[in-house]
PDB file of C-alpha atoms in Angstrom:
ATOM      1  CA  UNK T   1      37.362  46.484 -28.659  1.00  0.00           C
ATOM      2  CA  UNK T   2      35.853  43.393 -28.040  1.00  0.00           C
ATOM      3  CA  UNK T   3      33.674  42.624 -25.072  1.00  0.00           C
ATOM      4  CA  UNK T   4      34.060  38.974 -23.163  1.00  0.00           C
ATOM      5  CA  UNK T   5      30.614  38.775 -21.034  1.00  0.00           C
ATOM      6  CA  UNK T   6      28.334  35.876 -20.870  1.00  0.00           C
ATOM      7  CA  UNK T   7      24.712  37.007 -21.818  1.00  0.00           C
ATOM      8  CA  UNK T   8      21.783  36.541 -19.280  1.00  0.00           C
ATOM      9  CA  UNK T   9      20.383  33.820 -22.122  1.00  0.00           C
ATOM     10  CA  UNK T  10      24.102  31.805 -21.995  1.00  0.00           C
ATOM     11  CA  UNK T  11      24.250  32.435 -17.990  1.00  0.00           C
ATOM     12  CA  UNK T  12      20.317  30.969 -17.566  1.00  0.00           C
ATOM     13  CA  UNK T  13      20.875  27.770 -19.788  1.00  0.00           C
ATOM     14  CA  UNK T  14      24.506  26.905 -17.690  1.00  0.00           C
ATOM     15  CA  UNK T  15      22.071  27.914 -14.396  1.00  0.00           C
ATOM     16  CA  UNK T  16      19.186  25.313 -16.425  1.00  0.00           C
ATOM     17  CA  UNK T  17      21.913  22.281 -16.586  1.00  0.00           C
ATOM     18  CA  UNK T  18      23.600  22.903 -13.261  1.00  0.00           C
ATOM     19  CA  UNK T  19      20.149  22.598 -11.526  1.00  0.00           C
ATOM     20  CA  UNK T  20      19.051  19.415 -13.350  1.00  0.00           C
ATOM     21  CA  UNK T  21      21.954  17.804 -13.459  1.00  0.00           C
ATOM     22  CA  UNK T  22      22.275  18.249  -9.143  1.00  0.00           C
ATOM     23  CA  UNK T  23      18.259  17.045  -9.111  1.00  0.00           C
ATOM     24  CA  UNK T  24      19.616  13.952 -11.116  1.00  0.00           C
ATOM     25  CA  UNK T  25      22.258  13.550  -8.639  1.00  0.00           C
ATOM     26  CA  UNK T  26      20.112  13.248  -5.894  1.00  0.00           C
ATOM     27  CA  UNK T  27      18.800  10.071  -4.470  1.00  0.00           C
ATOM     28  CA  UNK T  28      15.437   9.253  -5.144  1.00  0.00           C
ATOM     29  CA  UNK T  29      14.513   6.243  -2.834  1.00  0.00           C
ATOM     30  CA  UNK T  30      11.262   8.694  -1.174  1.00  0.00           C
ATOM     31  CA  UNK T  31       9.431   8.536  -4.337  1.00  0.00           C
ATOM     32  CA  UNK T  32      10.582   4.821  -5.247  1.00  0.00           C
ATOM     33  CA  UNK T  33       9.694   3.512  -2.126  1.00  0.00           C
ATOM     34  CA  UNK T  34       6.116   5.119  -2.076  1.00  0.00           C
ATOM     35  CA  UNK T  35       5.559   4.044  -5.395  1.00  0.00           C
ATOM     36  CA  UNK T  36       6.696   0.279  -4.579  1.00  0.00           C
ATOM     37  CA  UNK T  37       4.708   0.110  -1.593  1.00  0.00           C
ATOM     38  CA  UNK T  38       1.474   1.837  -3.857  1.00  0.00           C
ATOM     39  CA  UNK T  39       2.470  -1.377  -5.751  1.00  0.00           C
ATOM     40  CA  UNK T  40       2.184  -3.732  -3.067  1.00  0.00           C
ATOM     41  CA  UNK T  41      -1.149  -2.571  -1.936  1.00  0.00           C
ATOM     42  CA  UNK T  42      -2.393  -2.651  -5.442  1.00  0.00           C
ATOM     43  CA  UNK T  43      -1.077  -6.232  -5.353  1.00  0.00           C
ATOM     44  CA  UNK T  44      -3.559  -6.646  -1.887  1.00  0.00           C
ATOM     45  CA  UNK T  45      -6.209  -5.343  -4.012  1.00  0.00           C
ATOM     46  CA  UNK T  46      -6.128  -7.811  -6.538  1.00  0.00           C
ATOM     47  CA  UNK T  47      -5.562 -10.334  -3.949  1.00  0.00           C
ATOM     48  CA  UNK T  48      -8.988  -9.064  -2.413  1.00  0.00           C
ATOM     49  CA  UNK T  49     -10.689  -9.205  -6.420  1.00  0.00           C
ATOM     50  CA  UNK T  50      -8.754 -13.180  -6.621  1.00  0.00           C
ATOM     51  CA  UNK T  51     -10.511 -14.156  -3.023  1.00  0.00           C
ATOM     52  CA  UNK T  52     -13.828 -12.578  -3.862  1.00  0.00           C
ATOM     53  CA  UNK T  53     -13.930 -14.254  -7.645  1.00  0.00           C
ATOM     54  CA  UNK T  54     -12.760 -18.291  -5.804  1.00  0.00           C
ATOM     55  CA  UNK T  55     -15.386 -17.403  -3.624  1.00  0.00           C
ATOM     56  CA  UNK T  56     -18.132 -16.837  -5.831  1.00  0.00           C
ATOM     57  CA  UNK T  57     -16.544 -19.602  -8.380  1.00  0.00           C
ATOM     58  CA  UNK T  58     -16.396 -22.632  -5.653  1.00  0.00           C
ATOM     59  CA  UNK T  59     -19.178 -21.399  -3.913  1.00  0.00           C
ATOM     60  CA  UNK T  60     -17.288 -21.512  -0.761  1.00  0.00           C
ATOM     61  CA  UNK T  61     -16.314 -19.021   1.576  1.00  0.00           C
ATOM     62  CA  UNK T  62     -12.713 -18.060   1.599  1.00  0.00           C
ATOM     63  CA  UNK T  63     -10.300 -16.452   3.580  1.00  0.00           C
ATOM     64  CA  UNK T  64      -7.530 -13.828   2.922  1.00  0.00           C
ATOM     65  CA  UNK T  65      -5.073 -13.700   5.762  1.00  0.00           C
ATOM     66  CA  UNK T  66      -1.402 -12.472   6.883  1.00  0.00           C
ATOM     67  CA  UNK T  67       1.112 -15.119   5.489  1.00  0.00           C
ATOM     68  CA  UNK T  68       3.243 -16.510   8.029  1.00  0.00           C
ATOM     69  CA  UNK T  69       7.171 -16.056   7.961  1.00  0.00           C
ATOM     70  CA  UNK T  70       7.609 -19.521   8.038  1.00  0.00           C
ATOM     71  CA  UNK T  71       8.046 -21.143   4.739  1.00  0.00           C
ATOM     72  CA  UNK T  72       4.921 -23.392   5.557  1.00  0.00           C
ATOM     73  CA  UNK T  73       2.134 -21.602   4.315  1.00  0.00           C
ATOM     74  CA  UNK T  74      -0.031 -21.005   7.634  1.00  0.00           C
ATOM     75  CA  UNK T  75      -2.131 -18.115   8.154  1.00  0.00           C
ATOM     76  CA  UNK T  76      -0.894 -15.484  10.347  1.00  0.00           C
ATOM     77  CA  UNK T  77      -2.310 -12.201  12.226  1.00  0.00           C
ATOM     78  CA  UNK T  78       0.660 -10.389  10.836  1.00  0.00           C
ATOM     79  CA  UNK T  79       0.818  -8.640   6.895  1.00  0.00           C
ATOM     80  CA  UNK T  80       4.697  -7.914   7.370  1.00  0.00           C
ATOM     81  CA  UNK T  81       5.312 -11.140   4.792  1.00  0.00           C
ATOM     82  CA  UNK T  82       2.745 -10.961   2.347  1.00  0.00           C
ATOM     83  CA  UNK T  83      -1.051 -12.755   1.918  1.00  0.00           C
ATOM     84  CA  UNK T  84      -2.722 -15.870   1.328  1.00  0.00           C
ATOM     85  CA  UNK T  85      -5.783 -17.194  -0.066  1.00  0.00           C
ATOM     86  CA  UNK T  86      -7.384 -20.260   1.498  1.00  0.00           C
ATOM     87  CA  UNK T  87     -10.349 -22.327   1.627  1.00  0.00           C
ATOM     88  CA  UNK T  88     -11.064 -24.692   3.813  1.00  0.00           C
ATOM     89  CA  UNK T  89      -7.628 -24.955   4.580  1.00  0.00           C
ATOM     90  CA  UNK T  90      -6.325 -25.459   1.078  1.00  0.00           C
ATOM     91  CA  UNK T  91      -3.691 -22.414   0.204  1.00  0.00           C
ATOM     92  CA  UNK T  92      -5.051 -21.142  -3.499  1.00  0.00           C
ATOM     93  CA  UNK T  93      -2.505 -18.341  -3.990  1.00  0.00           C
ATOM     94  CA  UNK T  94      -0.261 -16.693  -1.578  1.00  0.00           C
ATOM     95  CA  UNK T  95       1.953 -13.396  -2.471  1.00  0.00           C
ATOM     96  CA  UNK T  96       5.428 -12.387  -0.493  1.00  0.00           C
ATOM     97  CA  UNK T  97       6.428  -9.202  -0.496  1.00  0.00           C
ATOM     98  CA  UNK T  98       9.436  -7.531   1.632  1.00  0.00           C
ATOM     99  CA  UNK T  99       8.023  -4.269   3.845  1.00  0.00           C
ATOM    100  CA  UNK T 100      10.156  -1.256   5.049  1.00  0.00           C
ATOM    101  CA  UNK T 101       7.950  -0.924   7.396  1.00  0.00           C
ATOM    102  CA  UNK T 102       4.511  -2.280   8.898  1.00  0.00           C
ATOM    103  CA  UNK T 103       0.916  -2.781   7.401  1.00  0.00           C
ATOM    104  CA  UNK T 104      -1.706  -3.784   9.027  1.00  0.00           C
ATOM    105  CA  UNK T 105      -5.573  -4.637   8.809  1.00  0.00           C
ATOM    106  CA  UNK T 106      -8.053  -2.991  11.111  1.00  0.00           C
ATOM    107  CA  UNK T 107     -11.991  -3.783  10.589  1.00  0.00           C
ATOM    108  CA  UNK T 108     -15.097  -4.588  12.031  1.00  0.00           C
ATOM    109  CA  UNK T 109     -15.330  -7.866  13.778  1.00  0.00           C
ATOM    110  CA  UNK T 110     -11.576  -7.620  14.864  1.00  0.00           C
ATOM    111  CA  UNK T 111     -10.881 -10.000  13.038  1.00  0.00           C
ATOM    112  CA  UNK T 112      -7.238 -10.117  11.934  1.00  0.00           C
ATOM    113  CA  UNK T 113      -8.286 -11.730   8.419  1.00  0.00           C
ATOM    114  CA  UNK T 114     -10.786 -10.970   5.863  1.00  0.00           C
ATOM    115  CA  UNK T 115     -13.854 -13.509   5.368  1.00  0.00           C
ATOM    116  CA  UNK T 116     -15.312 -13.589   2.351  1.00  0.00           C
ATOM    117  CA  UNK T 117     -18.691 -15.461   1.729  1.00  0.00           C
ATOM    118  CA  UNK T 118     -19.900 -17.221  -1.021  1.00  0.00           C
ATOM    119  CA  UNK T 119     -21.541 -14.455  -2.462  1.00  0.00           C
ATOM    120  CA  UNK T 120     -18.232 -12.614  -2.912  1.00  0.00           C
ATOM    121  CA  UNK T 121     -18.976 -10.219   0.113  1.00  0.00           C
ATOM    122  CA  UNK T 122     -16.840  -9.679   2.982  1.00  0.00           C
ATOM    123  CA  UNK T 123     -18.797 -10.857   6.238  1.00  0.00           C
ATOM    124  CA  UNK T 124     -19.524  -6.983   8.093  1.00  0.00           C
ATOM    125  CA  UNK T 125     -15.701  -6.317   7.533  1.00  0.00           C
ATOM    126  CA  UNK T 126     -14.895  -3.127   5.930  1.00  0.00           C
ATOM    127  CA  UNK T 127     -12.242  -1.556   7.353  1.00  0.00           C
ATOM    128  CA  UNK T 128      -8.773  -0.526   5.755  1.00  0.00           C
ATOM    129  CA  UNK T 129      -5.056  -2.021   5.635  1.00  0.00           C
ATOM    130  CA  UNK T 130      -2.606   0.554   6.585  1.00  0.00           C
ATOM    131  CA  UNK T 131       1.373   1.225   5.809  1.00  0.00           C
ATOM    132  CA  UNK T 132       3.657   2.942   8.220  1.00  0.00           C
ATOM    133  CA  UNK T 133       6.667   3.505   7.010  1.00  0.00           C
ATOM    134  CA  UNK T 134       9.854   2.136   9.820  1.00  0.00           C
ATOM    135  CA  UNK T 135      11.004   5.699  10.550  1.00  0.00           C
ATOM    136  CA  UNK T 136       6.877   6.616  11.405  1.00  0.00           C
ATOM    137  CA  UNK T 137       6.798   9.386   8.682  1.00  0.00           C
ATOM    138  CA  UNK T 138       3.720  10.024   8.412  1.00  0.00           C
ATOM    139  CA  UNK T 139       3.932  11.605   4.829  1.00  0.00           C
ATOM    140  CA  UNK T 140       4.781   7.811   3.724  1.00  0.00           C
ATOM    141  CA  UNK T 141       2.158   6.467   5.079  1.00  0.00           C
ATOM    142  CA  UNK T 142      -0.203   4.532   2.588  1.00  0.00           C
ATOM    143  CA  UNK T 143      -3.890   3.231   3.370  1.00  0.00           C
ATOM    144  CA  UNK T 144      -6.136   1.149   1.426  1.00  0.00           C
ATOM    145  CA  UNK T 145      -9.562   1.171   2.020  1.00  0.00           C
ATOM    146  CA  UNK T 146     -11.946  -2.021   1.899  1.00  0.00           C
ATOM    147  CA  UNK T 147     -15.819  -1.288   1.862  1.00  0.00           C
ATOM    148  CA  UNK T 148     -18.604  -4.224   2.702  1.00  0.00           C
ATOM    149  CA  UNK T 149     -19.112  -5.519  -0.955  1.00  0.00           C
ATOM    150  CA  UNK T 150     -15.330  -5.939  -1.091  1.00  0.00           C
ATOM    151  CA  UNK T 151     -14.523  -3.126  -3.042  1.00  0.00           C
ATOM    152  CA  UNK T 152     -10.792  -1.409  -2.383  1.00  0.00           C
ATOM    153  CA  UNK T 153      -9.407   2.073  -3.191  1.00  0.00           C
ATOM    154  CA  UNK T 154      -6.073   3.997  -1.462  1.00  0.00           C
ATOM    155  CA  UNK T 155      -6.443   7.055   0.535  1.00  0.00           C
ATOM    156  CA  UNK T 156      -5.713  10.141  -0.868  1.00  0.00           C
ATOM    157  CA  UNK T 157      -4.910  13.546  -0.050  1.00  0.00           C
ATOM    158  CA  UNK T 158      -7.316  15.858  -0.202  1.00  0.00           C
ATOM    159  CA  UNK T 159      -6.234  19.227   1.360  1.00  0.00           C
ATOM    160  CA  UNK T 160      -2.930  18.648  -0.030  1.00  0.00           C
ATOM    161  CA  UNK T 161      -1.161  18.866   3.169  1.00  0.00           C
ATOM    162  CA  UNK T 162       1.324  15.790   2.175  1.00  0.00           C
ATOM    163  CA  UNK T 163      -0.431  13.625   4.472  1.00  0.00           C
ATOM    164  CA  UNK T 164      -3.237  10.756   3.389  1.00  0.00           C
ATOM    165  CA  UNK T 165      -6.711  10.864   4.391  1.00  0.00           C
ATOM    166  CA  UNK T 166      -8.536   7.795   6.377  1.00  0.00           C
ATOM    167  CA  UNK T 167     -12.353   7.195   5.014  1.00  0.00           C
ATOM    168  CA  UNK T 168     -14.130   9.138   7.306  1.00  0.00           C
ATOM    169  CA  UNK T 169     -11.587  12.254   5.947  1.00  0.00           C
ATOM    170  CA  UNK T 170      -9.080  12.352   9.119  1.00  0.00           C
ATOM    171  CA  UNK T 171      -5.226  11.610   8.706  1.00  0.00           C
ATOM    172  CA  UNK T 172      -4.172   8.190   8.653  1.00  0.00           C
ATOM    173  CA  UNK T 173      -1.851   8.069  12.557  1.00  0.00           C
ATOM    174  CA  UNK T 174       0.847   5.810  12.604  1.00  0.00           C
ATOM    175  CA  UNK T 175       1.739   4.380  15.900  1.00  0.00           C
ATOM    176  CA  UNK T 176       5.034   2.954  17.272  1.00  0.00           C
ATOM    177  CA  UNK T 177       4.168  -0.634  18.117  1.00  0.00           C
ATOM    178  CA  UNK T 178       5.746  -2.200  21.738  1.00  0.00           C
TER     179      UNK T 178
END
């Protein structure tokens, strides 16, 4: 007599490819869009390394500012479009970038650019550049942080709670804007 069971080894590895193949299946634009807009600050970042090296290079201050929607380059007090570079009114480098959602700058000397001396040091402007994500989910929400000397790094978690820590170690609060 012959028995026609599955094992519990054959009914685990159908369980195994049923599971991964529904995880597959499932769309994965959370992760993609953190990870593109991780991207874009990273891209800031750089921009903030590019400013502080013309700076130091010309020996000139410079400024790195909100890029206007226009297609003229002009400097704006909004980050939705991308950044520029300037000095003394010349555009050095500029970056576009397409946001689901809003970033923006908030530092000593509300100022709604960054001014970067000769020197390569921002003038008494640390502060941070934050991301909220359209829909205000707050476990999207991205920071990175800009200390006096110029220097950048992103916000992390640090109590693992799924939501980012500001610099002085409260969670970054994203606000519906009017």
């Amino acid at each position: 007599m012959q028995n026609h069971g599955w094992t519990l080894i054959e009914l685990l590895i159908v369980l195994a490819i049923i599971t991964t193949l529904t995880v597959l299946s499932l769309p994965q634009t959370d992760y993609s869009s953190r990870v593109s807009i991780q991207q874009q600050l990273q891209r800031l970042s750089d921009g903030i390394q590019l400013a502080k090296s013309e700076a130091i290079l010309l020996g000139r201050p410079v400024r790195l500012c909100g890029l206007s929607t226009s297609t003229a380059s002009q400097c704006t007090d909004s980050w939705a479009t991308g950044f520029m570079i300037e000095v003394e009114e010349s555009v050095i480098f500029q970056h576009r970038w397409t946001l689901k959602g809003q970033l923006t700058w908030q530092g000593f000397g509300s100022r709604t650019y960054l001014a970067i001396d000769e020197r390569g040091m921002l003038r008494y402007q640390n502060g941070s550049f934050t991301y909220c994500a359209a829909d205000l989910d707050i476990t999207k929400a991205q920071q990175l942080i800009v200390n006096a000397a110029g220097r950048t790094r992103l916000a992390i978690d640090s109590n693992q709670d799924g939501i980012r820590e500001t610099s002085n170690g409260n969670p970054i609060v994203c606000h519906q804007r009017d």
